[in-house]
Amino acid sequence: MLISVDAGRSYVKVVFQTKPGIFKTFLFPSWITKYYETDWDVLTGENDYVIEHEGEANYIGEVVEFVADGDSGRRMDEDKGSKNTLLFILAALYRAGVNQYEPVDLVTGVPLGRFNSDMEKVKEMLEGSHKVTMYTKHGKEMRTININRCAVTVEGAGAFFDQATEEETHVIDLGSRTVNCLTFRRKKFLAPASLTLPWGWDTLKEENRNYERVAETLHGELSAKWHTDARIIVVGGQAEQLTPAIREYFPYASTVDAPQFANARGYYKIGKVMFGY
């Protein structure tokens, strides 16, 4: 079974195939906080989880809004090799139906600027057998999740390989914590024209959190590397609103259907090639 998980710092996005040609997608908030017993049941929605792993229990998903103190459940750390990433992905695989009888091949991503430092760490953390106890609105279930193989690619690369072309293409992947700006030429990564910016939509000050200001800032960062007539794909949860502002500087910028899932769809296609599906 092949599954792709884009474990962003705003939402976890998942893509997998239920039967030939039939794909399923879902997402849940990347929120986590330590478990404590509440006086009234708070696990009432499909995106409400408690995950118990290696003796520690945490709330994950939408329920965190109702049990965490303020914004303490939001995770803005850059390191994708952290325990939080592992828990988000295990919760995603559980919801996708992964169990001990069907090992899974997994594809996920890390920011370009952290690929060299995080890639092996993430792969080592995820591959192998993981025992979890999940609590949902449906009750309690113990499950063993076996990750047979894990491929780690660069965030933003998934969006390109979702609709790969020989034509030189740039990707702007505006995330919660970072912006990945990648360039591909003849389907190969072009390093001098690519970079990761150390800010994202959720890290911006309120006065800067508007699409025109973000587009202006991106143009300032990219104009020396990308031509005005460049082919640009804008993806991420803010892509539909950001793209018109980007077109003020790069007229041929466009987005894709369901741009929030663009990386996860591309990860899945990368996995098909790498793992021979």
XYZ file of N, CA and C in Angstrom:
831
model
N 0.845 -1.187 0.000
C 0.000 0.000 0.000
C 0.883 1.241 0.000
N 0.606 2.147 -0.888
C 1.370 3.397 -0.999
C 0.522 4.557 -0.493
N 1.107 5.372 0.387
C 0.424 6.547 0.935
C 1.399 7.722 0.933
N 0.902 8.891 0.603
C 1.715 10.105 0.715
C 1.113 10.991 1.801
N 1.994 11.585 2.589
C 1.577 12.465 3.681
C 2.389 13.746 3.624
N 1.711 14.861 3.441
C 2.324 16.183 3.506
C 2.035 16.724 4.905
N 3.007 16.535 5.808
C 2.810 16.900 7.215
C 3.213 18.355 7.423
N 2.376 19.267 6.940
C 2.646 20.682 7.088
C 2.445 21.162 8.500
N 2.838 22.392 8.758
C 2.702 22.951 10.101
C 1.347 23.629 10.307
N 0.484 23.560 9.304
C -0.881 24.040 9.446
C -1.862 22.874 9.349
N -1.686 22.042 8.305
C -2.533 20.863 8.126
C -1.692 19.680 7.679
N -2.144 18.498 8.049
C -1.601 17.248 7.538
C -2.503 16.814 6.384
N -1.902 16.628 5.190
C -2.667 16.261 4.000
C -2.253 14.864 3.553
N -3.249 14.052 3.171
C -3.001 12.639 2.895
C -3.646 12.249 1.570
N -2.925 11.444 0.773
C -3.441 10.917 -0.495
C -3.118 9.421 -0.566
N -4.101 8.604 -0.927
C -3.858 7.181 -1.151
C -4.944 6.635 -2.069
N -4.721 5.433 -2.562
C -5.627 4.810 -3.515
C -6.424 3.719 -2.805
N -7.738 3.767 -2.927
C -8.579 2.755 -2.289
C -8.834 1.567 -3.206
N -8.893 1.807 -4.507
C -8.990 0.772 -5.529
C -8.442 1.367 -6.814
N -8.127 0.561 -7.818
C -7.495 1.105 -9.032
C -8.220 2.316 -9.605
N -7.478 3.433 -9.667
C -8.025 4.657 -10.231
C -8.883 5.478 -9.298
N -9.115 4.996 -8.076
C -9.951 5.710 -7.106
C -9.063 6.187 -5.952
N -8.951 7.502 -5.803
C -8.091 8.068 -4.778
C -8.930 8.707 -3.665
N -8.367 8.660 -2.471
C -9.001 9.308 -1.326
C -8.031 10.322 -0.752
N -8.561 11.469 -0.375
C -7.756 12.496 0.275
C -8.459 12.931 1.558
N -7.674 13.334 2.531
C -8.243 13.969 3.730
C -7.157 14.813 4.383
N -7.576 15.680 5.266
C -6.634 16.506 6.014
C -7.159 16.729 7.425
N -6.246 17.085 8.310
C -6.622 17.500 9.665
C -5.580 18.488 10.171
N -5.947 19.346 11.118
C -5.008 20.374 11.586
C -3.776 19.769 12.252
N -2.625 20.393 12.029
C -1.367 19.954 12.655
C -1.259 20.575 14.050
N -2.187 20.209 14.887
C -2.216 20.712 16.258
C -2.017 19.546 17.211
N -1.250 19.771 18.267
C -0.961 18.705 19.225
C -0.730 19.313 20.599
N -1.222 18.630 21.611
C -0.974 19.042 22.994
C -1.086 17.815 23.889
N -0.436 17.849 25.020
C -0.424 16.686 25.909
C -1.839 16.347 26.392
N -2.082 15.077 26.533
C -3.391 14.589 26.962
C -3.608 14.829 28.457
N -4.807 15.196 28.783
C -5.261 15.171 30.165
C -6.743 14.817 30.140
N -7.236 14.249 31.217
C -8.623 13.811 31.259
C -9.547 15.012 31.460
N -10.560 15.113 30.632
C -11.534 16.195 30.741
C -12.805 15.686 31.424
N -13.588 16.602 31.954
C -14.814 16.216 32.648
C -15.907 15.750 31.693
N -15.803 16.152 30.429
C -16.809 15.795 29.423
C -16.059 15.344 28.175
N -16.611 14.374 27.472
C -15.936 13.833 26.288
C -15.756 14.925 25.232
N -14.522 15.058 24.744
C -14.237 16.078 23.723
C -13.927 15.453 22.362
N -13.881 14.137 22.279
C -13.599 13.457 21.017
C -14.910 13.230 20.282
N -15.372 14.265 19.603
C -16.704 14.207 18.981
C -16.687 14.308 17.465
N -15.552 14.701 16.871
C -15.476 14.876 15.416
C -14.536 13.885 14.762
N -14.594 13.804 13.437
C -13.733 12.882 12.695
C -12.261 13.272 12.794
N -11.974 14.542 13.080
C -10.589 15.009 13.174
C -10.147 15.200 14.618
N -10.772 14.468 15.541
C -10.413 14.510 16.959
C -9.749 13.187 17.333
N -8.508 13.259 17.814
C -7.784 12.046 18.160
C -7.032 12.223 19.476
N -6.871 11.109 20.180
C -5.812 10.975 21.181
C -4.938 9.825 20.708
N -3.640 10.079 20.626
C -2.695 9.046 20.211
C -1.759 8.753 21.376
N -1.642 7.475 21.704
C -0.732 7.020 22.751
C 0.394 6.247 22.080
N 1.625 6.695 22.318
C 2.785 6.096 21.649
C 3.968 6.137 22.599
N 4.553 4.978 22.841
C 5.716 4.858 23.730
C 5.451 5.481 25.101
N 4.272 5.219 25.621
C 3.938 5.643 26.977
C 3.472 7.080 27.131
N 3.416 7.839 26.043
C 2.954 9.222 26.096
C 1.670 9.368 25.302
N 0.740 10.159 25.830
C -0.535 10.387 25.152
C -0.675 11.863 24.805
N -1.189 12.139 23.602
C -1.379 13.511 23.127
C -2.700 13.635 22.381
N -3.329 14.781 22.539
C -4.439 15.145 21.658
C -3.857 15.605 20.326
N -4.542 15.247 19.230
C -4.134 15.676 17.891
C -5.371 16.088 17.104
N -5.232 17.128 16.285
C -6.307 17.512 15.379
C -7.172 18.638 15.918
N -8.410 18.696 15.434
C -9.301 19.805 15.769
C -9.599 19.890 17.261
N -9.581 18.757 17.949
C -9.887 18.746 19.383
C -8.936 19.640 20.167
N -7.731 19.865 19.657
C -6.734 20.654 20.390
C -7.244 22.068 20.650
N -8.044 22.608 19.730
C -8.610 23.944 19.928
C -9.405 24.033 21.228
N -9.960 22.892 21.666
C -10.868 22.887 22.806
C -10.225 22.379 24.090
N -8.957 21.948 24.011
C -8.296 21.445 25.222
C -6.976 22.152 25.517
N -6.410 22.843 24.522
C -5.123 23.522 24.727
C -5.348 24.929 25.263
N -4.320 25.466 25.887
C -4.362 26.817 26.431
C -3.916 27.795 25.354
N -4.857 28.575 24.812
C -4.523 29.541 23.774
C -4.021 28.851 22.519
N -2.871 29.335 22.002
C -2.266 28.765 20.792
C -1.191 27.743 21.108
N -1.179 27.216 22.337
C -0.094 26.319 22.724
C -0.098 25.018 21.941
N -1.209 24.699 21.267
C -1.259 23.476 20.483
C -0.672 23.600 19.099
N -0.405 24.826 18.649
C 0.174 25.029 17.325
C 1.655 24.694 17.367
N 2.134 23.975 16.344
C 3.538 23.594 16.303
C 4.215 24.299 15.132
N 5.099 25.250 15.432
C 5.736 26.059 14.401
C 7.217 25.693 14.243
N 7.657 24.583 14.878
C 9.059 24.214 14.770
C 9.415 23.824 13.340
N 10.632 24.154 12.918
C 11.079 23.864 11.559
C 11.470 22.407 11.382
N 11.927 21.758 12.445
C 12.509 20.427 12.354
C 11.432 19.388 12.059
N 11.491 18.792 10.846
C 10.538 17.745 10.493
C 10.956 16.387 11.051
N 12.118 16.316 11.696
C 12.566 15.080 12.313
C 12.146 14.977 13.768
N 11.177 15.773 14.182
C 10.749 15.792 15.577
C 9.678 14.744 15.847
N 9.461 14.473 17.125
C 8.436 13.505 17.542
C 7.050 13.936 17.071
N 6.807 15.244 17.010
C 5.492 15.711 16.568
C 5.191 15.236 15.148
N 6.183 15.316 14.256
C 5.976 14.861 12.879
C 5.630 13.377 12.853
N 6.333 12.583 13.632
C 6.040 11.149 13.717
C 4.603 10.917 14.149
N 4.144 11.626 15.166
C 2.786 11.424 15.672
C 1.741 11.864 14.653
N 1.987 12.980 13.973
C 1.048 13.425 12.930
C 0.921 12.365 11.835
N 2.053 11.807 11.412
C 2.024 10.833 10.320
C 1.400 9.519 10.786
N 1.682 9.083 12.003
C 1.054 7.853 12.504
C -0.459 8.019 12.612
N -0.915 9.187 13.053
C -2.358 9.440 13.117
C -2.966 9.416 11.715
N -2.248 9.981 10.736
C -2.735 9.982 9.353
C -2.825 8.559 8.808
N -1.804 7.746 9.074
C -1.809 6.369 8.577
C -2.903 5.546 9.251
N -3.123 5.793 10.525
C -4.225 5.116 11.223
C -5.556 5.432 10.552
N -5.791 6.707 10.315
C -7.068 7.086 9.702
C -7.204 6.520 8.290
N -6.067 6.353 7.594
C -6.107 5.774 6.245
C -6.341 4.266 6.273
N -6.349 3.683 7.468
C -6.656 2.261 7.587
C -5.463 1.340 7.613
N -4.257 1.890 7.757
C -3.060 1.051 7.786
C -3.063 0.190 9.040
N -2.711 -1.108 8.882
C -2.646 -2.018 10.023
C -1.485 -2.985 9.845
N -1.305 -3.864 10.846
C -0.133 -4.741 10.849
C -0.144 -5.766 9.724
N -1.292 -5.970 9.094
C -1.393 -6.981 8.041
C -1.037 -6.425 6.658
N -0.879 -5.133 6.543
C -0.572 -4.530 5.248
C 0.475 -3.431 5.438
N 1.753 -3.787 5.328
C 2.807 -2.774 5.456
C 2.618 -1.670 4.419
N 3.049 -0.472 4.777
C 2.827 0.688 3.920
C 4.161 1.234 3.416
N 4.154 1.705 2.185
C 5.256 2.506 1.660
C 4.811 3.959 1.719
N 5.667 4.814 2.249
C 5.297 6.189 2.578
C 6.192 7.174 1.837
N 5.592 8.270 1.360
C 6.362 9.391 0.814
C 5.948 10.655 1.560
N 6.933 11.412 2.011
C 6.662 12.678 2.680
C 7.732 13.686 2.252
N 7.684 14.892 2.794
C 8.610 15.932 2.362
C 9.090 16.801 3.498
N 10.189 17.489 3.259
C 10.748 18.464 4.195
C 11.096 19.719 3.404
N 11.236 20.877 4.049
C 11.603 22.099 3.324
C 12.960 21.961 2.634
N 13.109 22.636 1.503
C 14.366 22.601 0.762
C 15.547 22.962 1.657
N 15.387 24.012 2.466
C 16.487 24.478 3.299
C 16.882 23.527 4.403
N 16.072 22.496 4.667
C 16.383 21.525 5.712
C 16.526 20.103 5.151
N 16.536 19.987 3.826
C 16.570 18.646 3.246
C 17.808 17.869 3.672
N 18.979 18.473 3.565
C 20.212 17.761 3.898
C 20.282 17.388 5.375
N 19.742 18.229 6.247
C 19.818 17.952 7.682
C 18.714 17.018 8.164
N 17.550 17.034 7.511
C 16.394 16.305 8.022
C 16.068 15.020 7.279
N 16.525 14.864 6.038
C 16.058 13.755 5.208
C 16.319 12.394 5.842
N 17.564 12.107 6.183
C 17.887 10.797 6.762
C 17.252 10.622 8.131
N 17.186 11.713 8.895
C 16.596 11.647 10.233
C 15.116 11.285 10.156
N 14.400 11.901 9.219
C 12.981 11.616 9.050
C 12.778 10.183 8.574
N 13.560 9.752 7.616
C 13.457 8.389 7.078
C 13.692 7.355 8.181
N 14.747 7.551 8.958
C 15.074 6.619 10.038
C 13.982 6.605 11.106
N 13.435 7.769 11.402
C 12.384 7.867 12.421
C 11.115 7.137 12.004
N 10.783 7.171 10.715
C 9.508 6.642 10.253
C 9.547 5.165 9.894
N 10.622 4.704 9.284
C 10.663 3.307 8.851
C 10.670 2.355 10.039
N 9.910 1.272 9.909
C 9.865 0.272 10.965
C 8.465 0.079 11.515
N 8.390 -0.537 12.676
C 7.112 -0.884 13.294
C 6.792 0.078 14.438
N 5.550 0.537 14.475
C 5.124 1.500 15.486
C 3.820 1.011 16.119
N 3.812 0.874 17.423
C 2.594 0.482 18.140
C 1.924 1.726 18.700
N 0.654 1.887 18.379
C -0.100 3.048 18.862
C -1.427 2.581 19.436
N -1.934 3.352 20.375
C -3.308 3.204 20.831
C -4.026 4.498 20.486
N -5.085 4.381 19.705
C -5.824 5.543 19.230
C -7.177 5.613 19.928
N -7.538 6.812 20.351
C -8.852 7.082 20.930
C -9.562 8.076 20.016
N -10.744 7.710 19.546
C -11.553 8.574 18.692
C -12.978 8.568 19.206
N -13.862 9.233 18.491
C -15.267 9.229 18.897
C -15.874 7.833 18.793
N -15.171 6.941 18.072
C -15.664 5.575 17.910
C -15.143 4.635 18.988
N -14.230 5.129 19.846
C -13.707 4.285 20.910
C -12.202 4.165 20.871
N -11.706 3.083 21.463
C -10.272 2.847 21.622
C -9.840 1.698 20.720
N -8.660 1.837 20.096
C -8.144 0.759 19.260
C -6.624 0.737 19.331
N -6.075 -0.442 19.579
C -4.631 -0.638 19.537
C -4.266 -1.128 18.142
N -3.195 -0.593 17.585
C -2.835 -0.967 16.227
C -1.315 -0.894 16.051
N -0.805 -1.804 15.245
C 0.607 -1.777 14.856
C 0.683 -1.291 13.416
N 1.481 -0.254 13.200
C 1.657 0.329 11.871
C 3.066 0.032 11.406
N 3.170 -0.697 10.307
C 4.472 -1.080 9.764
C 4.775 -0.247 8.516
N 5.790 0.601 8.616
C 6.232 1.392 7.466
C 7.405 0.661 6.839
N 7.144 0.072 5.696
C 8.136 -0.765 5.031
C 9.267 0.072 4.440
N 8.891 1.051 3.613
C 9.862 1.950 2.983
C 9.353 3.382 3.087
N 10.284 4.312 3.260
C 9.922 5.726 3.340
C 10.830 6.526 2.415
N 10.231 7.315 1.556
C 10.977 8.239 0.705
C 10.707 9.660 1.183
N 11.762 10.445 1.279
C 11.643 11.835 1.723
C 12.117 12.735 0.592
N 11.239 13.622 0.154
C 11.586 14.547 -0.922
C 11.473 15.980 -0.405
N 11.508 16.933 -1.305
C 11.475 18.347 -0.935
C 10.056 18.889 -1.091
N 9.587 19.625 -0.097
C 8.286 20.286 -0.209
C 8.307 21.239 -1.405
N 7.265 21.188 -2.183
C 7.216 21.963 -3.416
C 7.518 21.104 -4.626
N 8.412 20.102 -4.462
C 8.696 19.179 -5.562
C 7.464 18.358 -5.898
N 6.685 18.025 -4.870
C 5.455 17.283 -5.128
C 4.528 18.034 -6.061
N 4.428 19.341 -5.863
C 3.544 20.153 -6.705
C 4.005 20.133 -8.153
N 5.328 20.122 -8.373
C 5.817 20.044 -9.756
C 5.519 18.678 -10.356
N 5.849 17.609 -9.643
C 5.685 16.272 -10.201
C 4.223 15.829 -10.251
N 3.350 16.571 -9.621
C 1.922 16.314 -9.806
C 1.510 16.574 -11.249
N 2.172 17.547 -11.894
C 1.903 17.871 -13.297
C 3.230 18.140 -14.006
N 4.109 17.158 -13.979
C 5.471 17.335 -14.476
C 5.490 17.666 -15.964
N 6.431 18.534 -16.342
C 6.590 18.955 -17.732
C 8.062 19.194 -18.016
N 8.451 19.099 -19.292
C 9.822 19.397 -19.688
C 10.107 20.895 -19.629
N 9.044 21.690 -19.693
C 9.194 23.150 -19.700
C 9.730 23.644 -18.354
N 10.602 24.665 -18.424
C 11.111 25.228 -17.172
C 9.943 25.770 -16.353
N 9.871 25.342 -15.101
C 8.726 25.650 -14.244
C 9.202 26.028 -12.855
N 8.589 27.061 -12.307
C 8.871 27.483 -10.941
C 7.670 27.152 -10.056
N 7.944 26.828 -8.800
C 6.898 26.532 -7.829
C 7.036 27.474 -6.644
N 5.945 28.130 -6.279
C 5.879 28.888 -5.020
C 4.945 28.124 -4.099
N 5.505 27.572 -3.047
C 4.746 26.786 -2.080
C 4.740 27.554 -0.760
N 3.687 28.357 -0.574
C 3.563 29.162 0.638
C 2.969 28.300 1.741
N 3.802 27.988 2.731
C 3.360 27.176 3.847
C 3.101 28.011 5.084
N 2.858 27.316 6.163
C 2.599 27.971 7.435
C 3.865 28.574 8.027
N 4.998 27.880 7.828
C 6.247 28.267 8.488
C 7.340 28.698 7.515
N 7.268 28.203 6.262
C 8.283 28.511 5.262
C 7.634 28.733 3.897
N 8.408 29.311 2.983
C 8.016 29.394 1.571
C 9.088 28.674 0.763
N 8.702 27.599 0.087
C 9.632 26.886 -0.777
C 9.449 27.384 -2.201
N 10.523 27.893 -2.776
C 10.503 28.426 -4.141
C 11.474 27.584 -4.967
N 10.935 26.716 -5.806
C 11.744 25.738 -6.527
C 11.664 25.967 -8.030
N 12.713 25.554 -8.721
C 12.750 25.631 -10.176
C 13.152 24.271 -10.746
N 12.449 23.872 -11.809
C 12.758 22.625 -12.505
C 12.942 22.923 -13.991
N 13.968 22.315 -14.569
C 14.225 22.436 -16.002
C 14.411 21.022 -16.557
N 13.604 20.678 -17.544
C 13.600 19.321 -18.111
C 13.454 18.282 -17.004
N 12.585 18.584 -16.058
C 12.226 17.703 -14.938
C 13.357 17.511 -13.934
N 14.390 18.356 -14.011
C 15.475 18.287 -13.047
C 15.506 19.550 -12.197
N 15.841 19.367 -10.928
C 15.917 20.474 -9.980
C 17.035 21.430 -10.373
N 16.734 22.722 -10.410
C 17.701 23.759 -10.775
C 18.067 24.531 -9.508
N 19.192 24.191 -8.918
C 19.568 24.717 -7.606
C 19.761 26.229 -7.555
N 20.461 26.848 -8.529
C 20.715 28.297 -8.404
C 19.451 29.144 -8.424
N 18.352 28.600 -8.955
C 17.112 29.372 -9.051
C 16.082 28.913 -8.028
N 16.540 28.295 -6.941
C 15.635 27.765 -5.914
C 16.103 28.198 -4.533
N 15.157 28.357 -3.633
C 15.498 28.737 -2.259
C 14.300 28.497 -1.349
N 14.578 28.450 -0.043
C 13.539 28.420 0.978
C 13.595 29.724 1.756
N 12.444 30.386 1.889
C 12.365 31.608 2.686
C 11.919 31.244 4.100
N 12.564 31.811 5.129
C 12.337 31.383 6.514
C 11.123 32.037 7.164
N 10.042 32.172 6.425
C 8.800 32.696 6.985
C 7.639 32.064 6.219
N 6.490 32.084 6.825
C 5.294 31.541 6.188
C 4.081 32.352 6.584
N 2.919 31.936 6.081
C 1.691 32.710 6.304
C 1.400 32.906 7.787
N 1.605 31.868 8.600
C 1.248 31.955 10.011
C 2.296 32.655 10.859
N 3.484 32.899 10.305
C 4.506 33.604 11.083
C 4.500 35.107 10.821
N 3.727 35.550 9.841
C 3.684 36.968 9.507
C 2.948 37.769 10.584
N 3.388 38.980 10.810
C 2.640 39.889 11.669
C 1.308 40.229 11.007
N 0.335 40.533 11.802
C -1.020 40.759 11.292
C -1.041 41.809 10.187
N -0.256 42.871 10.337
C -0.278 43.944 9.334
C 0.344 43.513 8.008
N 1.136 42.444 8.033
C 1.772 41.953 6.801
C 1.030 40.767 6.190
N -0.011 40.292 6.864
C -0.707 39.086 6.408
C -1.805 39.454 5.412
N -1.362 39.958 4.254
C -2.284 40.184 3.145
C -1.566 39.787 1.860
N -2.351 39.398 0.867
C -1.781 38.763 -0.318
C -0.938 39.730 -1.146
N -1.326 40.998 -1.206
C -0.563 41.971 -1.971
C 0.814 42.174 -1.359
N 0.881 42.251 -0.027
C 2.167 42.435 0.648
C 3.052 41.186 0.467
N 2.458 40.006 0.567
C 3.226 38.771 0.381
C 3.764 38.687 -1.044
N 2.921 39.021 -2.030
C 3.361 38.975 -3.432
C 4.507 39.952 -3.673
N 4.408 41.146 -3.090
C 5.470 42.142 -3.239
C 6.779 41.639 -2.638
N 6.689 41.013 -1.469
C 7.885 40.476 -0.812
C 8.495 39.347 -1.629
N 7.650 38.464 -2.143
C 8.150 37.357 -2.963
C 8.827 37.876 -4.230
N 8.240 38.884 -4.838
C 8.856 39.455 -6.036
C 10.234 40.019 -5.718
N 10.346 40.677 -4.577
C 11.640 41.210 -4.174
C 12.689 40.126 -3.985
N 12.269 38.966 -3.500
C 13.195 37.854 -3.278
C 13.537 37.118 -4.571
N 12.585 37.081 -5.514
C 12.722 36.190 -6.668
C 13.073 36.886 -7.978
N 12.899 38.201 -8.044
C 13.056 38.901 -9.329
C 14.458 38.773 -9.910
N 15.461 38.594 -9.057
C 16.833 38.447 -9.566
C 17.090 37.041 -10.102
N 16.218 36.083 -9.738
C 16.410 34.692 -10.145
C 15.425 34.244 -11.219
N 14.207 34.810 -11.206
C 13.146 34.358 -12.103
C 12.764 35.490 -13.060
N 12.578 35.154 -14.352
C 12.169 36.140 -15.345
C 10.693 36.515 -15.169
N 10.354 37.692 -15.619
C 8.967 38.174 -15.511
C 7.992 37.256 -16.231
N 8.425 36.657 -17.348
C 7.529 35.791 -18.117
C 7.654 34.323 -17.723
N 8.147 34.062 -16.520
C 8.361 32.691 -16.066
C 7.026 31.954 -15.888
N 7.083 30.642 -16.080
C 5.932 29.770 -15.784
C 5.993 29.408 -14.305
N 4.982 29.827 -13.556
C 4.982 29.657 -12.105
C 3.702 28.958 -11.671
N 3.861 27.957 -10.799
C 2.727 27.284 -10.170
C 2.713 27.689 -8.698
N 1.589 28.194 -8.234
C 1.433 28.608 -6.835
C 0.580 27.565 -6.119
N 1.092 27.025 -5.012
C 0.364 25.979 -4.290
C 0.350 26.284 -2.794
N -0.407 25.475 -2.065
C -0.570 25.669 -0.629
C -1.973 26.149 -0.308
N -2.273 26.216 0.970
C -3.612 26.561 1.405
C -4.066 27.960 1.035
N -3.130 28.878 0.774
C -3.469 30.254 0.411
C -3.348 30.527 -1.085
N -3.112 29.483 -1.877
C -2.745 29.667 -3.288
C -3.821 30.361 -4.110
N -5.076 30.012 -3.911
C -6.133 30.584 -4.746
C -6.247 32.089 -4.553
N -6.025 32.567 -3.340
C -6.094 34.001 -3.070
C -4.785 34.708 -3.423
N -3.656 33.996 -3.287
C -2.353 34.608 -3.533
C -2.043 34.749 -5.021
N -2.511 33.826 -5.839
C -2.131 33.810 -7.259
C -2.445 35.116 -7.993
N -3.640 35.709 -7.839
C -3.893 36.978 -8.535
C -2.905 38.081 -8.148
N -2.480 38.104 -6.890
C -1.501 39.108 -6.459
C -0.128 38.828 -7.064
N 0.236 37.557 -7.189
C 1.510 37.189 -7.816
C 1.528 37.613 -9.279
N 0.363 37.531 -9.956
C 0.286 37.874 -11.383
C 0.595 39.347 -11.653
N 0.511 40.188 -10.652
C 0.889 41.588 -10.826
C 2.369 41.716 -11.176
N 3.162 40.717 -10.766
C 4.602 40.740 -11.016
C 5.037 39.668 -12.012
N 4.348 38.517 -11.961
C 4.641 37.400 -12.862
C 3.328 37.030 -13.559
N 3.064 37.587 -14.724
C 1.745 37.461 -15.372
C 1.326 36.026 -15.692
N 2.295 35.106 -15.800
C 1.961 33.734 -16.188
C 1.849 32.799 -14.984
N 1.759 33.366 -13.804
C 1.548 32.546 -12.613
C 0.141 31.960 -12.627
N 0.024 30.739 -12.147
C -1.286 30.074 -12.064
C -1.274 29.125 -10.883
N -2.440 28.633 -10.532
C -2.520 27.613 -9.498
C -3.143 26.365 -10.106
N -3.460 25.379 -9.270
C -3.974 24.088 -9.731
C -5.244 23.760 -8.961
N -5.933 22.719 -9.376
C -7.095 22.259 -8.623
C -6.640 21.778 -7.246
N -7.426 22.107 -6.226
C -7.130 21.692 -4.846
C -5.653 21.901 -4.514
N -5.173 23.150 -4.569
C -3.732 23.406 -4.407
C -3.183 23.014 -3.046
N -4.029 22.873 -2.048
C -3.564 22.456 -0.729
C -3.054 21.009 -0.752
N -3.552 20.214 -1.714
C -3.150 18.812 -1.821
C -2.109 18.581 -2.913
N -1.617 19.647 -3.554
C -0.720 19.480 -4.697
C 0.539 18.708 -4.333
N 1.153 19.032 -3.210
C 2.360 18.304 -2.810
C 2.049 16.842 -2.527
N 0.995 16.582 -1.797
C 0.664 15.197 -1.452
C 0.378 14.375 -2.705
N -0.326 14.967 -3.685
C -0.580 14.238 -4.941
C 0.734 13.921 -5.650
N 1.632 14.904 -5.692
C 2.917 14.690 -6.336
C 3.781 13.681 -5.598
N 3.745 13.731 -4.259
C 4.484 12.736 -3.478
C 4.041 11.332 -3.864
N 2.718 11.167 -4.044
C 2.201 9.849 -4.395
C 2.785 9.398 -5.739
N 2.836 10.303 -6.701
C 3.372 9.954 -8.021
C 4.876 9.669 -7.940
N 5.586 10.387 -7.102
C 7.007 10.098 -6.880
C 7.162 8.691 -6.308
N 6.309 8.345 -5.352
C 6.366 7.021 -4.739
C 6.105 5.906 -5.729
N 5.183 6.134 -6.654
C 4.890 5.107 -7.662
C 6.131 4.780 -8.481
N 6.912 5.801 -8.817
C 8.132 5.589 -9.593
C 9.228 4.959 -8.726
N 9.442 5.504 -7.539
C 10.535 5.037 -6.683
C 10.329 3.614 -6.200
N 9.067 3.268 -5.875
C 8.790 1.963 -5.294
C 8.233 0.956 -6.299
N 8.068 1.377 -7.552
C 7.658 0.452 -8.597
C 6.210 0.025 -8.561
N 5.311 0.940 -8.207
C 3.882 0.606 -8.182
C 3.288 0.712 -9.581
